[in-house]
Amino acid sequence: MKFGVGQPFRRVEDQRFITGTGRYTDDFRYEGELYAAVVRSPVAHGVIAGLDAEAARDMPGVRAVYTAEDLAADGIGPLPVIIVLDHVEGGRMPLPAHTLLASAKVRYLGEPIAFVVADTEAQALEAAEAVNVEIAHLDAVVDARAALAEGAPELFGEAPGNLALHWRLGDVARAEAALAASARVVELELVNNRIVVSSLEPRNAIGLYDPADARFTLVTGSQGSQMIRDFMFEGVFGLPASRLRVITPDVGGGFGMKAVPYPEQALVLYAARKLGAPVRWNSSRAEAFLTDTQGRDNISRARLGLDARGRFTALSIETLAACGGALSAFGVYCPTLSGPPMAPGVYRIPVVATDVRCAYTNNAPIDAYRGAGRPEAAYLIERLVDKAAREIGMAPDKLRSRNMIRPKDMPHTTDTGVTYDSGDFEAVMKAGMAAADWAGFRARRRVKDGRLRGIGLAYYIERTGVPGKEGAVIQIAPDGKVVLHVGTQSSGQGHETTYVQMLAERLGLEPTSIVVKSGDTDQPLPSAGGTVASRSMVHGGGALRLAATDVVEKGRRHAAEILETAVEDIVFEAGAFTVVGTDRSVGILAVAEKAGGLEGIGDFEQNTGTFPNGAHVCEVAVDPATGAIAVERYTVVDDFGRVLNPLVLAGQVHGGIAQGIGQAMMERVVYEEGSGQMLSGSFMDYALPRASDLPLFAVGTQNVPCTTNPLGIKGAGEAGAIGAPPAFVNAVVDALAALGITHLDMPLTPARVWEAIEVAKGG
């Protein structure tokens, strides 16, 4: 089929995006709406000694200034923590309240203190400046190691020593014994740097309240309207979730950051009810730097044991992970339930143990960012394996090949309890190396232009499709219009194209007749999760498949009546119901017309993960005089199980690689020690990769169908961001290896690389 699954069908939504006719939250306008501004803490840690809002309340156009005292009087609760785990030593992790507005104390720069509502945005911002907040400064700790050190300033009384959680996976004593018995142990300490998400569209929220039915409406950019409603509303307002409708229109980027609720989303609802008018809030870019959840930020010490033949014997990891100054919804998920289970990568490692200490720190809360823990795991094991290969004098591909899990071993359960269902890792690695002309690099390295060249290989595997349910509803109207309702939310992934392709192929319809609707909790869906962990095609695709089957079965019954035959004699193919053995048939749209419409419902649940994997090969050239790095070639071969649209897939991978290289080469959030002031609070000081920083990517696939998903899909949304950092760093270390440099922490900025070269040369 021309527009069917597997075809390079161009994205249909791009037409409205590039012509400026997309509809984002800021395009929603309501009569009588008011504007909000947030009074934020100018310090990272301190005690609120006084708060005077009277002058602000008296300013022109100001309708209200709300403080923590107002919220408490009205019974407004804190934001929820979704992931709650036990300490290794026993007992539940402490849960200091993440209140919408700070009351006694502030714990990170930009923490909300007051909420100002006025007739215009300018008036709200002016009034916010007039709110007088007195704060007695306290020393701040801005990284996990400092926060957990003896005598560090304490953020919460409920969390002595700033320990948010002490968690383990695996038997530490068993791992230590296995390492002690190993012929060789390779050790590496590395930093996974904190990064700002930098979505194209900053956060936003519009709150409305209808007193007639006592129902709220929230319009906001998110990764799933249902998620935001279910996570936030009942806990904060103490009301049934049915009292809130959440609408998410077009979204300009999410990457995990927009999957969780924020104080401002609840505050606009609170203010709308109090004032009887719609209330709008838009984040500035400066606010986004300070208060959007940030990603990564951990320090790990890893040890890998090898026997005399280079086979891995054990892996032990100790990680210190920052949580920030408040615990976000999934704050401890990334360094615990997400990353450590994937620590072995694609290798047979008999014994694996991870010890994690999560710390409260005086900076923005940490939460999921593209890959959510799996990039950290892949970076660690792939840097460690590369270092091991160099130490024992074995080619990096040979060491990987010697230890990779084989297809004959599938399904394979790792020592961390994760079961891989399918994959041919060695074959994909060799395909990636061949596509990158790995053998030809020796000649390219000899190019005499004064630069040092290196090649890096990394193999990633990740677990996609967070367990849960996803619904889909197909409605075919009598006039032939087809609407597909889904619960997953696109923030640039191309859902309106891939879902349409799947449905057009299954029902034999023209893609132009299908409209995809999402982002509204009032949609007629049996369940809805949202877009996280590459679950849209894994779960959403499964739901679409069930809904299509349902609509076909209902159509068969109507077709049997129309064609005056038994239902068992009706078959459906290429958009038509046909009586077996005859040329008598009727199209599905004609059936819908005669039946007064057709509806199919799908409710799909998958609790086992899917495991996309692949080989990344990066080539770099380093200028030793300046430390500048040029990425000269970049090649990827992935196993995604089944490809729905190669054009959309390539876009996903390209974007992920750019984000991964961005973190590895230039991105880093910097807070000043002691004060907690952000030193990288704008794009003047925080670097994002540009087109000129990256080469054209060579992207290919060599797929092994997934056996745990009915469509054979493994998910692709996060893959590029997972494989890119280790491939890039491995390449740079390869370029600098002759100087004796064995490791550099991300980001590999020119200054950091130049300094390492000078130190290595004795300069």
PDB file of C-alpha atoms in Angstrom, residues 5-158:
ATOM      1  CA  VAL A   5       3.305   0.773   7.317  1.00  0.00           C
ATOM      2  CA  GLY A   6       6.965   0.806   6.336  1.00  0.00           C
ATOM      3  CA  GLN A   7       6.567   3.480   3.651  1.00  0.00           C
ATOM      4  CA  PRO A   8       8.468   6.818   3.824  1.00  0.00           C
ATOM      5  CA  PHE A   9       5.269   8.857   4.090  1.00  0.00           C
ATOM      6  CA  ARG A  10       6.028  12.560   4.715  1.00  0.00           C
ATOM      7  CA  ARG A  11       4.782  14.011   7.993  1.00  0.00           C
ATOM      8  CA  VAL A  12       1.348  15.511   7.522  1.00  0.00           C
ATOM      9  CA  GLU A  13       1.516  17.818  10.568  1.00  0.00           C
ATOM     10  CA  ASP A  14       4.585  19.642   9.297  1.00  0.00           C
ATOM     11  CA  GLN A  15       2.538  21.676   6.840  1.00  0.00           C
ATOM     12  CA  ARG A  16       0.765  23.575   9.586  1.00  0.00           C
ATOM     13  CA  PHE A  17       3.883  23.867  11.724  1.00  0.00           C
ATOM     14  CA  ILE A  18       6.057  25.433   9.027  1.00  0.00           C
ATOM     15  CA  THR A  19       3.268  27.745   7.877  1.00  0.00           C
ATOM     16  CA  GLY A  20       2.581  29.027  11.378  1.00  0.00           C
ATOM     17  CA  THR A  21      -0.883  27.533  11.666  1.00  0.00           C
ATOM     18  CA  GLY A  22      -0.199  25.153  14.536  1.00  0.00           C
ATOM     19  CA  ARG A  23      -2.240  25.773  17.656  1.00  0.00           C
ATOM     20  CA  TYR A  24      -0.293  25.923  20.896  1.00  0.00           C
ATOM     21  CA  THR A  25      -1.366  26.882  24.404  1.00  0.00           C
ATOM     22  CA  ASP A  26      -0.538  30.528  23.759  1.00  0.00           C
ATOM     23  CA  ASP A  27      -3.002  30.521  20.850  1.00  0.00           C
ATOM     24  CA  PHE A  28      -5.921  29.824  23.220  1.00  0.00           C
ATOM     25  CA  ARG A  29      -7.609  33.076  24.215  1.00  0.00           C
ATOM     26  CA  TYR A  30     -10.532  33.608  26.598  1.00  0.00           C
ATOM     27  CA  GLU A  31     -12.747  36.571  27.350  1.00  0.00           C
ATOM     28  CA  GLY A  32     -11.798  38.408  30.514  1.00  0.00           C
ATOM     29  CA  GLU A  33      -8.613  36.468  31.066  1.00  0.00           C
ATOM     30  CA  LEU A  34      -6.080  37.608  33.640  1.00  0.00           C
ATOM     31  CA  TYR A  35      -2.304  37.241  33.675  1.00  0.00           C
ATOM     32  CA  ALA A  36      -0.090  35.727  36.326  1.00  0.00           C
ATOM     33  CA  ALA A  37       3.515  36.195  37.342  1.00  0.00           C
ATOM     34  CA  VAL A  38       5.505  34.258  39.909  1.00  0.00           C
ATOM     35  CA  VAL A  39       7.603  35.782  42.657  1.00  0.00           C
ATOM     36  CA  ARG A  40      10.649  33.556  42.815  1.00  0.00           C
ATOM     37  CA  SER A  41      13.408  33.081  45.314  1.00  0.00           C
ATOM     38  CA  PRO A  42      16.529  35.078  44.437  1.00  0.00           C
ATOM     39  CA  VAL A  43      18.641  32.743  46.559  1.00  0.00           C
ATOM     40  CA  ALA A  44      19.189  28.997  46.501  1.00  0.00           C
ATOM     41  CA  HIS A  45      18.880  28.348  50.228  1.00  0.00           C
ATOM     42  CA  GLY A  46      17.468  30.452  52.996  1.00  0.00           C
ATOM     43  CA  VAL A  47      14.848  31.053  55.649  1.00  0.00           C
ATOM     44  CA  ILE A  48      11.951  33.344  54.719  1.00  0.00           C
ATOM     45  CA  ALA A  49      12.124  36.019  57.401  1.00  0.00           C
ATOM     46  CA  GLY A  50       9.352  38.173  56.007  1.00  0.00           C
ATOM     47  CA  LEU A  51       6.968  38.563  53.082  1.00  0.00           C
ATOM     48  CA  ASP A  52       5.126  41.836  52.441  1.00  0.00           C
ATOM     49  CA  ALA A  53       2.744  41.918  49.466  1.00  0.00           C
ATOM     50  CA  GLU A  54       0.602  44.923  50.440  1.00  0.00           C
ATOM     51  CA  ALA A  55       2.302  47.364  48.085  1.00  0.00           C
ATOM     52  CA  ALA A  56       1.893  44.911  45.218  1.00  0.00           C
ATOM     53  CA  ARG A  57      -1.785  44.351  45.995  1.00  0.00           C
ATOM     54  CA  ASP A  58      -2.425  48.094  45.765  1.00  0.00           C
ATOM     55  CA  MET A  59      -0.842  48.484  42.320  1.00  0.00           C
ATOM     56  CA  PRO A  60      -2.992  49.218  39.238  1.00  0.00           C
ATOM     57  CA  GLY A  61      -4.658  46.195  37.691  1.00  0.00           C
ATOM     58  CA  VAL A  62      -3.622  43.746  40.414  1.00  0.00           C
ATOM     59  CA  ARG A  63      -6.396  41.313  41.335  1.00  0.00           C
ATOM     60  CA  ALA A  64      -4.587  39.188  43.901  1.00  0.00           C
ATOM     61  CA  VAL A  65      -1.274  38.140  45.392  1.00  0.00           C
ATOM     62  CA  TYR A  66      -1.353  34.624  46.805  1.00  0.00           C
ATOM     63  CA  THR A  67       1.109  33.184  49.304  1.00  0.00           C
ATOM     64  CA  ALA A  68       1.627  29.796  50.944  1.00  0.00           C
ATOM     65  CA  GLU A  69      -0.551  31.011  53.824  1.00  0.00           C
ATOM     66  CA  ASP A  70      -3.491  31.551  51.447  1.00  0.00           C
ATOM     67  CA  LEU A  71      -3.092  28.099  49.921  1.00  0.00           C
ATOM     68  CA  ALA A  72      -2.910  26.413  53.311  1.00  0.00           C
ATOM     69  CA  ALA A  73      -6.070  28.207  54.454  1.00  0.00           C
ATOM     70  CA  ASP A  74      -7.902  26.827  51.423  1.00  0.00           C
ATOM     71  CA  GLY A  75      -6.625  23.277  51.918  1.00  0.00           C
ATOM     72  CA  ILE A  76      -4.382  23.189  48.845  1.00  0.00           C
ATOM     73  CA  GLY A  77      -1.970  20.274  49.059  1.00  0.00           C
ATOM     74  CA  PRO A  78       1.558  19.649  47.762  1.00  0.00           C
ATOM     75  CA  LEU A  79       2.582  18.225  44.405  1.00  0.00           C
ATOM     76  CA  PRO A  80       2.717  14.433  44.334  1.00  0.00           C
ATOM     77  CA  VAL A  81       5.714  12.129  44.386  1.00  0.00           C
ATOM     78  CA  ILE A  82       4.882   9.178  42.137  1.00  0.00           C
ATOM     79  CA  ILE A  83       7.899   6.966  42.762  1.00  0.00           C
ATOM     80  CA  VAL A  84       8.391   6.164  46.451  1.00  0.00           C
ATOM     81  CA  LEU A  85      10.920   3.491  47.454  1.00  0.00           C
ATOM     82  CA  ASP A  86      12.407   1.929  50.582  1.00  0.00           C
ATOM     83  CA  HIS A  87      15.841   2.576  52.007  1.00  0.00           C
ATOM     84  CA  VAL A  88      18.269  -0.352  51.958  1.00  0.00           C
ATOM     85  CA  GLU A  89      18.417  -0.111  55.738  1.00  0.00           C
ATOM     86  CA  GLY A  90      14.630  -0.325  55.937  1.00  0.00           C
ATOM     87  CA  GLY A  91      11.844   2.197  56.098  1.00  0.00           C
ATOM     88  CA  ARG A  92      10.259   4.382  53.471  1.00  0.00           C
ATOM     89  CA  MET A  93      12.170   7.265  51.926  1.00  0.00           C
ATOM     90  CA  PRO A  94      11.201  10.638  53.476  1.00  0.00           C
ATOM     91  CA  LEU A  95       8.720  12.753  51.535  1.00  0.00           C
ATOM     92  CA  PRO A  96       9.190  16.435  52.367  1.00  0.00           C
ATOM     93  CA  ALA A  97       6.216  18.341  50.992  1.00  0.00           C
ATOM     94  CA  HIS A  98       6.726  19.924  47.559  1.00  0.00           C
ATOM     95  CA  THR A  99       4.369  22.838  48.188  1.00  0.00           C
ATOM     96  CA  LEU A 100       3.148  25.065  45.365  1.00  0.00           C
ATOM     97  CA  LEU A 101       4.597  28.109  47.119  1.00  0.00           C
ATOM     98  CA  ALA A 102       7.452  28.136  49.620  1.00  0.00           C
ATOM     99  CA  SER A 103       6.529  29.054  53.170  1.00  0.00           C
ATOM    100  CA  ALA A 104       9.232  28.887  55.834  1.00  0.00           C
ATOM    101  CA  LYS A 105      12.230  28.153  53.666  1.00  0.00           C
ATOM    102  CA  VAL A 106      13.498  28.232  50.080  1.00  0.00           C
ATOM    103  CA  ARG A 107      15.681  25.444  48.739  1.00  0.00           C
ATOM    104  CA  TYR A 108      16.518  26.310  45.135  1.00  0.00           C
ATOM    105  CA  LEU A 109      17.004  29.382  43.012  1.00  0.00           C
ATOM    106  CA  GLY A 110      13.690  30.381  41.438  1.00  0.00           C
ATOM    107  CA  GLU A 111      11.473  28.442  43.850  1.00  0.00           C
ATOM    108  CA  PRO A 112       7.965  30.002  43.772  1.00  0.00           C
ATOM    109  CA  ILE A 113       7.147  32.174  46.786  1.00  0.00           C
ATOM    110  CA  ALA A 114       4.089  34.164  45.678  1.00  0.00           C
ATOM    111  CA  PHE A 115       1.645  34.203  42.758  1.00  0.00           C
ATOM    112  CA  VAL A 116       0.521  37.554  41.384  1.00  0.00           C
ATOM    113  CA  VAL A 117      -2.557  37.958  39.149  1.00  0.00           C
ATOM    114  CA  ALA A 118      -3.347  41.163  37.257  1.00  0.00           C
ATOM    115  CA  ASP A 119      -5.285  42.508  34.278  1.00  0.00           C
ATOM    116  CA  THR A 120      -2.218  42.537  32.013  1.00  0.00           C
ATOM    117  CA  GLU A 121       1.052  40.658  31.880  1.00  0.00           C
ATOM    118  CA  ALA A 122       3.044  43.856  32.371  1.00  0.00           C
ATOM    119  CA  GLN A 123       1.041  44.735  35.491  1.00  0.00           C
ATOM    120  CA  ALA A 124       1.551  41.248  36.917  1.00  0.00           C
ATOM    121  CA  LEU A 125       5.291  41.379  36.324  1.00  0.00           C
ATOM    122  CA  GLU A 126       5.547  44.879  37.842  1.00  0.00           C
ATOM    123  CA  ALA A 127       3.591  43.828  40.900  1.00  0.00           C
ATOM    124  CA  ALA A 128       5.752  40.717  41.328  1.00  0.00           C
ATOM    125  CA  GLU A 129       8.777  43.018  41.515  1.00  0.00           C
ATOM    126  CA  ALA A 130       7.040  44.983  44.282  1.00  0.00           C
ATOM    127  CA  VAL A 131       6.536  41.971  46.560  1.00  0.00           C
ATOM    128  CA  ASN A 132       9.092  42.344  49.338  1.00  0.00           C
ATOM    129  CA  VAL A 133      10.629  39.058  50.459  1.00  0.00           C
ATOM    130  CA  GLU A 134      13.241  38.967  53.204  1.00  0.00           C
ATOM    131  CA  ILE A 135      15.373  35.841  53.217  1.00  0.00           C
ATOM    132  CA  ALA A 136      18.098  34.934  55.695  1.00  0.00           C
ATOM    133  CA  HIS A 137      20.727  33.289  53.511  1.00  0.00           C
ATOM    134  CA  LEU A 138      22.021  29.796  54.217  1.00  0.00           C
ATOM    135  CA  ASP A 139      24.944  28.030  52.582  1.00  0.00           C
ATOM    136  CA  ALA A 140      23.961  25.979  49.543  1.00  0.00           C
ATOM    137  CA  VAL A 141      25.136  22.590  48.279  1.00  0.00           C
ATOM    138  CA  VAL A 142      24.876  22.107  44.534  1.00  0.00           C
ATOM    139  CA  ASP A 143      26.069  18.546  43.906  1.00  0.00           C
ATOM    140  CA  ALA A 144      25.324  15.185  45.452  1.00  0.00           C
ATOM    141  CA  ARG A 145      28.799  14.551  46.845  1.00  0.00           C
ATOM    142  CA  ALA A 146      28.871  17.865  48.705  1.00  0.00           C
ATOM    143  CA  ALA A 147      25.295  17.415  49.915  1.00  0.00           C
ATOM    144  CA  LEU A 148      26.045  14.022  51.460  1.00  0.00           C
ATOM    145  CA  ALA A 149      29.314  15.124  53.064  1.00  0.00           C
ATOM    146  CA  GLU A 150      29.458  15.385  56.834  1.00  0.00           C
ATOM    147  CA  GLY A 151      28.457  18.805  58.068  1.00  0.00           C
ATOM    148  CA  ALA A 152      26.765  19.880  54.826  1.00  0.00           C
ATOM    149  CA  PRO A 153      23.924  22.425  55.084  1.00  0.00           C
ATOM    150  CA  GLU A 154      20.703  20.463  55.541  1.00  0.00           C
ATOM    151  CA  LEU A 155      17.715  21.139  53.281  1.00  0.00           C
ATOM    152  CA  PHE A 156      14.960  19.198  55.070  1.00  0.00           C
ATOM    153  CA  GLY A 157      14.635  18.137  58.677  1.00  0.00           C
ATOM    154  CA  GLU A 158      12.850  14.994  57.449  1.00  0.00           C
TER     155      GLU A 158
END
